[in-house]
Short mmCIF file of C-alpha atoms and ligand atoms in Angstrom, two decimals:
data_model
loop_
_atom_site.label_atom_id
_atom_site.label_comp_id
_atom_site.label_asym_id
_atom_site.label_seq_id
_atom_site.Cartn_x
_atom_site.Cartn_y
_atom_site.Cartn_z
CA UNK A 30 -0.04 0.01 -0.01
CA UNK A 31 1.17 3.58 -0.93
CA UNK A 32 -0.23 6.82 -0.09
CA UNK A 33 0.61 10.29 -1.63
CA UNK A 34 -0.41 13.57 -0.16
CA UNK A 35 -1.53 16.31 -2.69
CA UNK A 36 -0.90 19.59 -0.92
CA UNK A 37 -3.41 22.07 -2.11
CA UNK A 38 -4.01 23.93 1.11
CA UNK A 39 -7.84 23.41 2.03
CA UNK A 40 -8.35 21.38 -1.10
CA UNK A 41 -5.53 18.68 -0.07
CA UNK A 42 -6.22 15.06 -0.47
CA UNK A 43 -4.49 11.72 -0.33
CA UNK A 44 -4.14 9.21 -3.21
CA UNK A 45 -4.26 5.49 -1.80
CA UNK A 46 -2.44 2.73 -4.04
CA UNK A 47 -3.42 -0.56 -2.67
CA UNK A 48 -4.55 -3.87 -4.13
CA UNK A 49 -7.93 -4.87 -2.74
CA UNK A 50 -8.61 -1.30 -1.62
CA UNK A 51 -12.10 -1.42 -3.42
CA UNK A 52 -13.39 -3.62 -0.97
CA UNK A 53 -12.34 -1.01 1.87
CA UNK A 54 -13.52 2.05 -0.06
CA UNK A 55 -16.58 2.52 2.37
CA UNK A 56 -14.02 3.01 5.36
CA UNK A 57 -11.93 5.35 3.53
CA UNK A 58 -14.87 7.67 2.47
CA UNK A 59 -15.98 7.70 5.94
CA UNK A 60 -12.66 9.20 7.22
CA UNK A 61 -12.86 12.06 4.52
CA UNK A 62 -16.49 12.71 4.23
CA UNK A 63 -17.62 12.10 7.97
CA UNK A 64 -20.88 14.14 7.62
CA UNK A 65 -22.12 12.41 4.46
CA UNK A 66 -24.98 9.93 4.68
CA UNK A 67 -25.80 9.26 1.13
CA UNK A 68 -23.41 8.50 -1.68
CA UNK A 69 -24.33 8.81 -5.26
CA UNK A 70 -22.20 6.65 -7.39
CA UNK A 71 -21.62 6.95 -11.17
CA UNK A 72 -20.32 4.05 -13.12
CA UNK A 73 -20.46 2.80 -16.65
CA UNK A 74 -21.81 -0.12 -18.49
CA UNK A 75 -18.45 -1.66 -18.58
CA UNK A 76 -17.52 -1.50 -14.93
CA UNK A 77 -20.89 -1.92 -13.31
CA UNK A 78 -20.93 -5.76 -13.92
CA UNK A 79 -17.39 -6.04 -12.71
CA UNK A 80 -17.04 -3.75 -9.66
CA UNK A 81 -20.24 -2.03 -8.69
CA UNK A 82 -21.41 -4.74 -6.09
CA UNK A 83 -18.26 -4.99 -4.35
CA UNK A 84 -18.18 -1.17 -3.90
CA UNK A 85 -21.79 -1.16 -2.82
CA UNK A 86 -21.20 -3.91 -0.25
CA UNK A 87 -18.41 -1.82 1.26
CA UNK A 88 -20.32 1.33 1.33
CA UNK A 89 -23.24 -0.15 2.87
CA UNK A 90 -21.00 -1.92 5.70
CA UNK A 91 -19.71 1.57 6.35
CA UNK A 92 -23.10 2.75 6.84
CA UNK A 93 -23.81 4.71 3.83
CA UNK A 94 -26.94 4.61 1.66
CA UNK A 95 -25.93 4.58 -1.86
CA UNK A 96 -27.82 5.13 -5.18
CA UNK A 97 -26.42 6.22 -8.44
CA UNK A 98 -26.28 5.88 -12.31
CA UNK A 99 -24.79 3.71 -14.98
CA UNK A 100 -23.91 5.66 -18.03
CA UNK A 101 -23.12 4.10 -21.46
CA UNK A 102 -19.40 3.44 -21.82
CA UNK A 103 -17.39 5.86 -24.03
CA UNK A 104 -16.61 9.13 -24.85
CA UNK A 105 -20.14 10.05 -26.13
CA UNK A 106 -21.35 10.13 -22.46
CA UNK A 107 -19.42 13.09 -21.52
CA UNK A 108 -22.21 15.36 -22.75
CA UNK A 109 -24.66 17.94 -21.58
CA UNK A 110 -27.61 15.70 -21.46
CA UNK A 111 -26.09 13.01 -19.38
CA UNK A 112 -24.81 15.73 -17.11
CA UNK A 113 -28.40 17.11 -16.48
CA UNK A 114 -29.30 13.66 -15.98
CA UNK A 115 -27.15 13.05 -13.35
CA UNK A 116 -28.28 16.40 -11.76
CA UNK A 117 -31.77 15.40 -11.68
CA UNK A 118 -30.94 11.73 -10.36
CA UNK A 119 -28.98 13.46 -7.36
CA UNK A 120 -32.06 15.58 -6.74
CA UNK A 121 -34.32 12.77 -6.95
CA UNK A 122 -32.39 10.86 -4.59
CA UNK A 123 -32.53 14.07 -2.21
CA UNK A 124 -28.74 14.45 -1.87
CA UNK A 125 -27.82 17.23 0.36
CA UNK A 126 -24.65 19.52 0.48
CA UNK A 127 -23.02 17.17 3.21
CA UNK A 128 -23.47 14.16 1.08
CA UNK A 129 -20.85 13.02 -1.79
CA UNK A 130 -20.62 11.64 -5.42
CA UNK A 131 -18.36 8.68 -6.03
CA UNK A 132 -16.72 8.19 -9.65
CA UNK A 133 -16.10 4.42 -10.29
CA UNK A 134 -14.53 3.90 -13.73
CA UNK A 135 -12.27 5.45 -16.23
CA UNK A 136 -11.63 9.09 -17.43
CA UNK A 137 -15.16 9.52 -19.04
CA UNK A 138 -16.85 8.63 -15.57
CA UNK A 139 -14.49 10.57 -13.32
CA UNK A 140 -14.79 13.75 -15.62
CA UNK A 141 -18.57 13.67 -15.83
CA UNK A 142 -19.30 12.68 -12.37
CA UNK A 143 -16.80 15.15 -11.20
CA UNK A 144 -18.26 17.98 -13.05
CA UNK A 145 -21.71 17.02 -11.78
CA UNK A 146 -20.35 17.13 -8.32
CA UNK A 147 -18.73 20.58 -8.78
CA UNK A 148 -21.95 21.95 -9.98
CA UNK A 149 -24.71 20.17 -8.13
CA UNK A 150 -25.99 22.36 -5.01
CA UNK A 151 -23.18 24.71 -5.92
CA UNK A 152 -20.62 21.66 -5.20
CA UNK A 153 -20.55 18.60 -3.06
CA UNK A 154 -17.85 16.29 -1.98
CA UNK A 155 -16.36 14.05 -4.63
CA UNK A 156 -14.27 10.69 -4.35
CA UNK A 157 -12.48 9.21 -7.26
CA UNK A 158 -12.21 5.32 -7.61
CA UNK A 159 -10.35 4.94 -11.07
CA UNK A 160 -10.37 1.62 -12.58
CA UNK A 161 -8.42 2.28 -15.92
CA UNK A 162 -4.60 2.87 -15.92
CA UNK A 163 -5.25 6.09 -17.90
CA UNK A 164 -7.48 7.44 -15.00
CA UNK A 165 -5.15 6.15 -12.39
CA UNK A 166 -2.12 7.78 -13.72
CA UNK A 167 -3.66 11.12 -15.02
CA UNK A 168 -7.60 12.04 -15.04
CA UNK A 169 -8.24 10.96 -11.38
CA UNK A 170 -5.46 13.35 -10.12
CA UNK A 171 -5.55 17.17 -10.34
CA UNK A 172 -9.02 18.12 -10.08
CA UNK A 173 -9.86 18.70 -13.82
CA UNK A 174 -13.51 17.70 -14.52
CA UNK A 175 -15.42 18.47 -17.80
CA UNK A 176 -17.73 17.63 -20.53
CA UNK A 177 -17.24 17.69 -24.12
CA UNK A 178 -18.97 20.25 -26.65
CA UNK A 179 -19.82 20.03 -30.24
CA UNK A 180 -16.88 22.08 -30.91
CA UNK A 181 -14.30 19.80 -29.10
CA UNK A 182 -13.35 17.91 -26.17
CA UNK A 183 -13.49 19.20 -22.36
CA UNK A 184 -14.66 22.68 -23.55
CA UNK A 185 -17.03 23.09 -20.50
CA UNK A 186 -15.49 22.04 -17.19
CA UNK A 187 -13.89 23.31 -13.90
CA UNK A 188 -11.46 22.39 -11.24
CA UNK A 189 -12.75 20.35 -8.34
CA UNK A 190 -10.56 18.65 -6.45
CA UNK A 191 -11.65 15.05 -5.13
CA UNK A 192 -11.70 14.46 -1.23
CA UNK A 193 -9.64 11.40 -1.98
CA UNK A 194 -8.60 9.12 -4.90
CA UNK A 195 -8.75 5.31 -4.15
CA UNK A 196 -6.79 3.24 -6.65
CA UNK A 197 -6.99 -0.56 -6.56
CA UNK A 198 -4.39 -1.82 -9.08
CA UNK A 199 -6.26 -5.19 -9.30
CA UNK A 200 -8.91 -3.60 -11.22
CA UNK A 201 -6.40 -3.12 -14.10
CA UNK A 202 -6.49 -7.01 -14.64
CA UNK A 203 -9.88 -6.71 -16.33
CA UNK A 204 -8.81 -4.19 -19.11
CA UNK A 205 -8.27 -5.50 -22.57
CA UNK A 206 -4.78 -4.89 -24.16
CA UNK A 207 -5.74 -1.72 -26.09
CA UNK A 208 -7.17 0.03 -23.13
CA UNK A 209 -4.08 -0.95 -21.10
CA UNK A 210 -1.77 0.44 -23.61
CA UNK A 211 -3.95 3.59 -23.91
CA UNK A 212 -2.90 4.35 -20.29
CA UNK A 213 0.67 3.35 -21.08
CA UNK A 214 0.99 6.34 -23.35
CA UNK A 215 0.36 8.48 -20.35
CA UNK A 216 2.88 6.46 -18.25
CA UNK A 217 5.57 7.08 -20.86
CA UNK A 218 4.94 10.62 -21.04
CA UNK A 219 5.72 11.05 -17.53
CA UNK A 220 9.19 9.60 -18.08
CA UNK A 221 9.71 11.79 -21.07
CA UNK A 222 8.66 15.00 -19.44
CA UNK A 223 10.09 14.82 -15.95
CA UNK A 224 11.93 11.51 -15.04
CA UNK A 225 14.82 10.00 -17.21
CA UNK A 226 15.50 7.16 -14.70
CA UNK A 227 11.66 6.21 -14.91
CA UNK A 228 12.04 6.42 -18.66
CA UNK A 229 14.81 3.86 -18.46
CA UNK A 230 12.91 1.80 -16.09
CA UNK A 231 10.00 1.38 -18.59
CA UNK A 232 12.56 0.76 -21.44
CA UNK A 233 13.78 -2.28 -19.13
CA UNK A 234 10.16 -3.31 -18.70
CA UNK A 235 8.71 -3.15 -22.14
CA UNK A 236 5.78 -5.34 -21.56
CA UNK A 237 2.20 -5.43 -19.59
CA UNK A 238 3.16 -8.41 -17.26
CA UNK A 239 6.42 -6.55 -16.52
CA UNK A 240 4.53 -3.14 -15.66
CA UNK A 241 1.83 -5.25 -13.60
CA UNK A 242 4.58 -6.86 -11.69
CA UNK A 243 5.74 -3.43 -10.67
CA UNK A 244 2.31 -1.60 -10.80
CA UNK A 245 2.57 0.03 -7.37
CA UNK A 246 5.89 1.72 -8.25
CA UNK A 247 4.57 2.78 -11.77
CA UNK A 248 1.37 4.22 -10.38
CA UNK A 249 3.21 5.92 -7.49
CA UNK A 250 5.98 7.62 -9.84
CA UNK A 251 3.35 8.84 -12.20
CA UNK A 252 1.20 10.32 -9.72
CA UNK A 253 4.08 11.78 -7.63
CA UNK A 254 5.14 13.65 -10.92
CA UNK A 255 1.55 14.71 -11.51
CA UNK A 256 1.43 16.00 -7.71
CA UNK A 257 4.44 18.05 -7.94
CA UNK A 258 3.22 19.73 -11.10
CA UNK A 259 -0.47 20.26 -9.89
CA UNK A 260 0.89 21.54 -6.39
CA UNK A 261 2.86 24.06 -8.24
CA UNK A 262 0.25 25.20 -10.75
CA UNK A 263 -3.36 23.77 -9.91
CA UNK A 264 -5.15 26.17 -12.30
CA UNK A 265 -2.92 25.04 -15.45
CA UNK A 266 -1.65 28.61 -16.36
CA UNK A 267 2.20 27.70 -16.03
CA UNK A 268 4.09 24.38 -15.52
CA UNK A 269 1.06 22.16 -15.64
CA UNK A 270 0.90 22.46 -19.23
CA UNK A 271 4.03 20.20 -19.39
CA UNK A 272 1.32 17.32 -18.93
CA UNK A 273 0.21 18.20 -22.42
CA UNK A 274 3.30 16.98 -24.21
CA UNK A 275 2.14 15.12 -27.39
CA UNK A 276 -1.57 16.39 -26.68
CA UNK A 277 -1.77 19.52 -29.12
CA UNK A 278 -0.92 17.17 -32.22
CA UNK A 279 -2.91 14.25 -30.42
CA UNK A 280 -5.89 16.21 -30.37
CA UNK A 281 -5.67 16.61 -34.17
CA UNK A 282 -5.54 12.81 -34.52
CA UNK A 283 -8.58 12.29 -32.14
CA UNK A 284 -10.50 14.90 -34.21
CA UNK A 285 -9.38 12.99 -37.55
CA UNK A 286 -10.68 9.96 -35.97
CA UNK A 287 -13.99 11.33 -35.03
CA UNK A 288 -12.99 10.75 -31.33
CA UNK A 289 -13.77 6.93 -31.91
CA UNK A 290 -10.98 5.59 -34.36
CA UNK A 291 -8.00 6.80 -32.09
CA UNK A 292 -8.59 6.71 -28.28
CA UNK A 293 -6.78 9.41 -26.25
CA UNK A 294 -3.78 7.33 -25.47
CA UNK A 295 -3.11 6.12 -29.06
CA UNK A 296 -3.39 9.82 -30.33
CA UNK A 297 -0.82 11.09 -27.70
CA UNK A 298 1.55 8.44 -28.59
CA UNK A 299 1.67 9.49 -32.13
CA UNK A 300 1.49 13.11 -30.89
CA UNK A 301 4.68 12.75 -28.87
CA UNK A 302 6.58 11.44 -31.76
CA UNK A 303 5.88 14.40 -33.78
CA UNK A 304 6.46 17.00 -31.01
CA UNK A 305 9.82 15.22 -29.86
CA UNK A 306 10.90 15.49 -33.64
CA UNK A 307 9.57 19.00 -34.01
CA UNK A 308 11.78 20.19 -30.75
CA UNK A 309 14.87 18.36 -32.26
CA UNK A 310 14.22 20.23 -35.47
CA UNK A 311 13.83 23.50 -33.75
CA UNK A 312 17.36 23.00 -31.85
CA UNK A 313 15.44 22.68 -28.52
CA UNK A 314 16.46 18.97 -28.00
CA UNK A 315 20.20 18.63 -27.44
CA UNK A 316 20.53 15.22 -29.29
CA UNK A 317 18.19 13.00 -31.15
CA UNK A 318 19.09 9.73 -29.10
CA UNK A 319 15.87 9.88 -27.24
CA UNK A 320 13.55 9.87 -30.38
CA UNK A 321 14.27 6.15 -31.29
CA UNK A 322 13.91 4.94 -27.77
CA UNK A 323 10.56 6.78 -27.45
CA UNK A 324 9.15 5.12 -30.57
CA UNK A 325 10.42 1.60 -29.61
CA UNK A 326 8.90 2.01 -26.39
CA UNK A 327 5.55 2.85 -27.73
CA UNK A 328 5.86 0.20 -30.24
CA UNK A 329 6.38 -2.35 -27.43
CA UNK A 330 3.27 -1.38 -26.10
CA UNK A 331 1.30 -1.68 -29.50
CA UNK A 332 0.97 2.18 -29.57
CA UNK A 333 1.17 3.94 -32.71
CA UNK A 334 4.21 6.21 -33.67
CA UNK A 335 2.42 7.77 -36.66
CA UNK A 336 -1.13 8.53 -37.60
CA UNK A 337 -2.64 10.04 -40.80
CA UNK A 338 -4.44 13.28 -40.55
CA UNK A 339 -5.30 15.76 -43.14
CA UNK A 340 -3.66 19.14 -42.96
CA UNK A 341 -7.01 20.94 -42.62
CA UNK A 342 -7.71 18.92 -39.42
CA UNK A 343 -4.26 19.75 -38.01
CA UNK A 344 -4.81 23.40 -38.53
CA UNK A 345 -8.26 23.35 -36.92
CA UNK A 346 -7.01 21.16 -33.85
CA UNK A 347 -3.92 23.64 -33.33
CA UNK A 348 -6.39 26.50 -33.48
CA UNK A 349 -8.60 24.86 -30.79
CA UNK A 350 -5.89 23.90 -28.34
CA UNK A 351 -6.43 25.21 -24.87
CA UNK A 352 -2.83 26.37 -24.61
CA UNK A 353 -3.78 29.06 -27.27
CA UNK A 354 -3.45 32.61 -25.98
CA UNK A 355 -4.47 35.06 -28.97
CA UNK A 356 -1.86 34.27 -31.64
CA UNK A 357 0.45 32.60 -29.32
CA UNK A 358 0.38 28.75 -28.33
CA UNK A 359 2.58 27.05 -25.67
CA UNK A 360 4.17 24.07 -27.28
CA UNK A 361 5.59 21.22 -24.86
CA UNK A 362 9.05 20.03 -26.39
CA UNK A 363 11.68 18.15 -24.67
CA UNK A 364 15.05 19.64 -23.85
CA UNK A 365 16.34 16.05 -23.40
CA UNK A 366 14.70 12.88 -22.28
CA UNK A 367 13.24 13.42 -18.82
CA UNK A 368 12.94 17.30 -19.16
CA UNK A 369 10.24 19.14 -20.79
CA UNK A 370 10.35 22.74 -22.09
CA UNK A 371 7.16 24.67 -22.63
CA UNK A 372 7.81 26.84 -25.46
CA UNK A 373 5.69 29.97 -26.25
CA UNK A 374 5.43 30.20 -30.12
CA UNK A 375 3.24 32.05 -32.65
CA UNK A 376 0.55 29.71 -33.87
CA UNK A 377 1.65 30.29 -37.36
CA UNK A 378 5.25 29.24 -36.67
CA UNK A 379 3.92 26.09 -34.96
CA UNK A 380 1.88 25.12 -38.20
CA UNK A 381 4.94 26.16 -40.43
CA UNK A 382 7.41 23.79 -38.60
CA UNK A 383 4.59 21.02 -38.45
CA UNK A 384 4.25 21.25 -42.25
CA UNK A 385 7.95 20.66 -42.62
CA UNK A 386 7.81 17.50 -40.42
CA UNK A 387 4.50 16.45 -42.28
CA UNK A 388 6.44 17.24 -45.68
CA UNK A 389 3.24 19.13 -46.96
N1 LIG B 203 -4.50 15.77 -18.11
C1 LIG B 203 -3.63 17.11 -17.86
C2 LIG B 203 -3.83 17.79 -16.64
O1 LIG B 203 -4.46 17.13 -15.66
O2 LIG B 203 -3.53 18.93 -16.56
#
C-alpha cells in the first residue's frame, strides 16, 4: 500500500494505491466525508458488472446509503444531456450538501461525475475510484472535470479536487490490451517530461506483464510527478502545461478519427513522436538519442508512432488547443529525455514547422 499526499491547502487530499482497496472504500470515504449519509455512485456499463456490487457492499458496511447512475461506456457520455441526467438523479435521491458523489470507472466517468459534483447544489464532495490505467495515472488526479461540446473535447468544465483518490491496481487486470496500452502512453509521457530514470525503467520493462509486476511503483511514480506539477500550478496557467506533451498534435488525431478511431492514449503516443521531432528540428532538444527509444517503447506497448491526418484537421486542432493565448500557443518540447520545456510560439510558426515534419 502506498499513499501520496497532494498539498493544495484546504483542497488537499490523499491518493491511496492498494490492491484490494475497492473492498475498503467505504471506510476510507467515511474518514474524508464524515458528515455524508448518502453517496451517489456514477459508473458505466463496462465497470458496473465487474465492480459495482463490491463497492456497494463496502459502502453499506460503512453505513452509507448509496444510489447512482450507470452511464453508457464511451466518450459520447461526456455530454450536457447525461450531465443534466445526473443532476436530476441526485435531486431525486434528495442528495444534500453534506453528501458526496463517487466516480467508479475510467476518465469519462470521472470527468462527468466530477463536473456534476462540482456544480450540483453549488458543489458537493467527490471521491475518485479510477479503474483504468489512464484514469489512475492522469485524469483522477489534479481536479480537472469537464464535458465535451460539439466544438471539441473538455470545452465546458472546472477544477474540482476530489476528497480522496482510491486506486485498486487489481482493477487493471480486467482491461483489454488496447485500453491498457492507452494508459501506457500517459505513463511513458511522465518519463519523457520529468524523469529520465523512470523512462529507462520502462524501457527495461517493455511489456504489460512486467509493468503489472511493478504496478505500485509505476502508479506511485506517475502520480508523484503529477502531484508536483499540480501543487505548483493547480489552475493550469504555467508548468501544468507540460502534462500536455504530445497532446496538441494528439488532439488533431482524435479529431481526425472523430473521437472514435483513435482513443486518447493512442493519439497522444503518435503526438509525442511528432512533438519530440519538432523540438529536435527547432534545436530545443540537445540530441536525437531519445527519439528512437521513445518510438521503440511505444511500439513495444502496441501504440502508434504515426497517424495519418489531413492538414485541414491539423490546422483546426492547433487553433482549438487550450494552450492558445491569442496568436500565441505554448508547445511542449523536450530539452532532453526526462525534461520538458514549454515554449511559447506564434501559432503560424507552429504550423510552419509542423508542415516541414509533415512534408506538406
Ligand atoms: N491531464 C492534464 C492535466 O491534468 O493537467
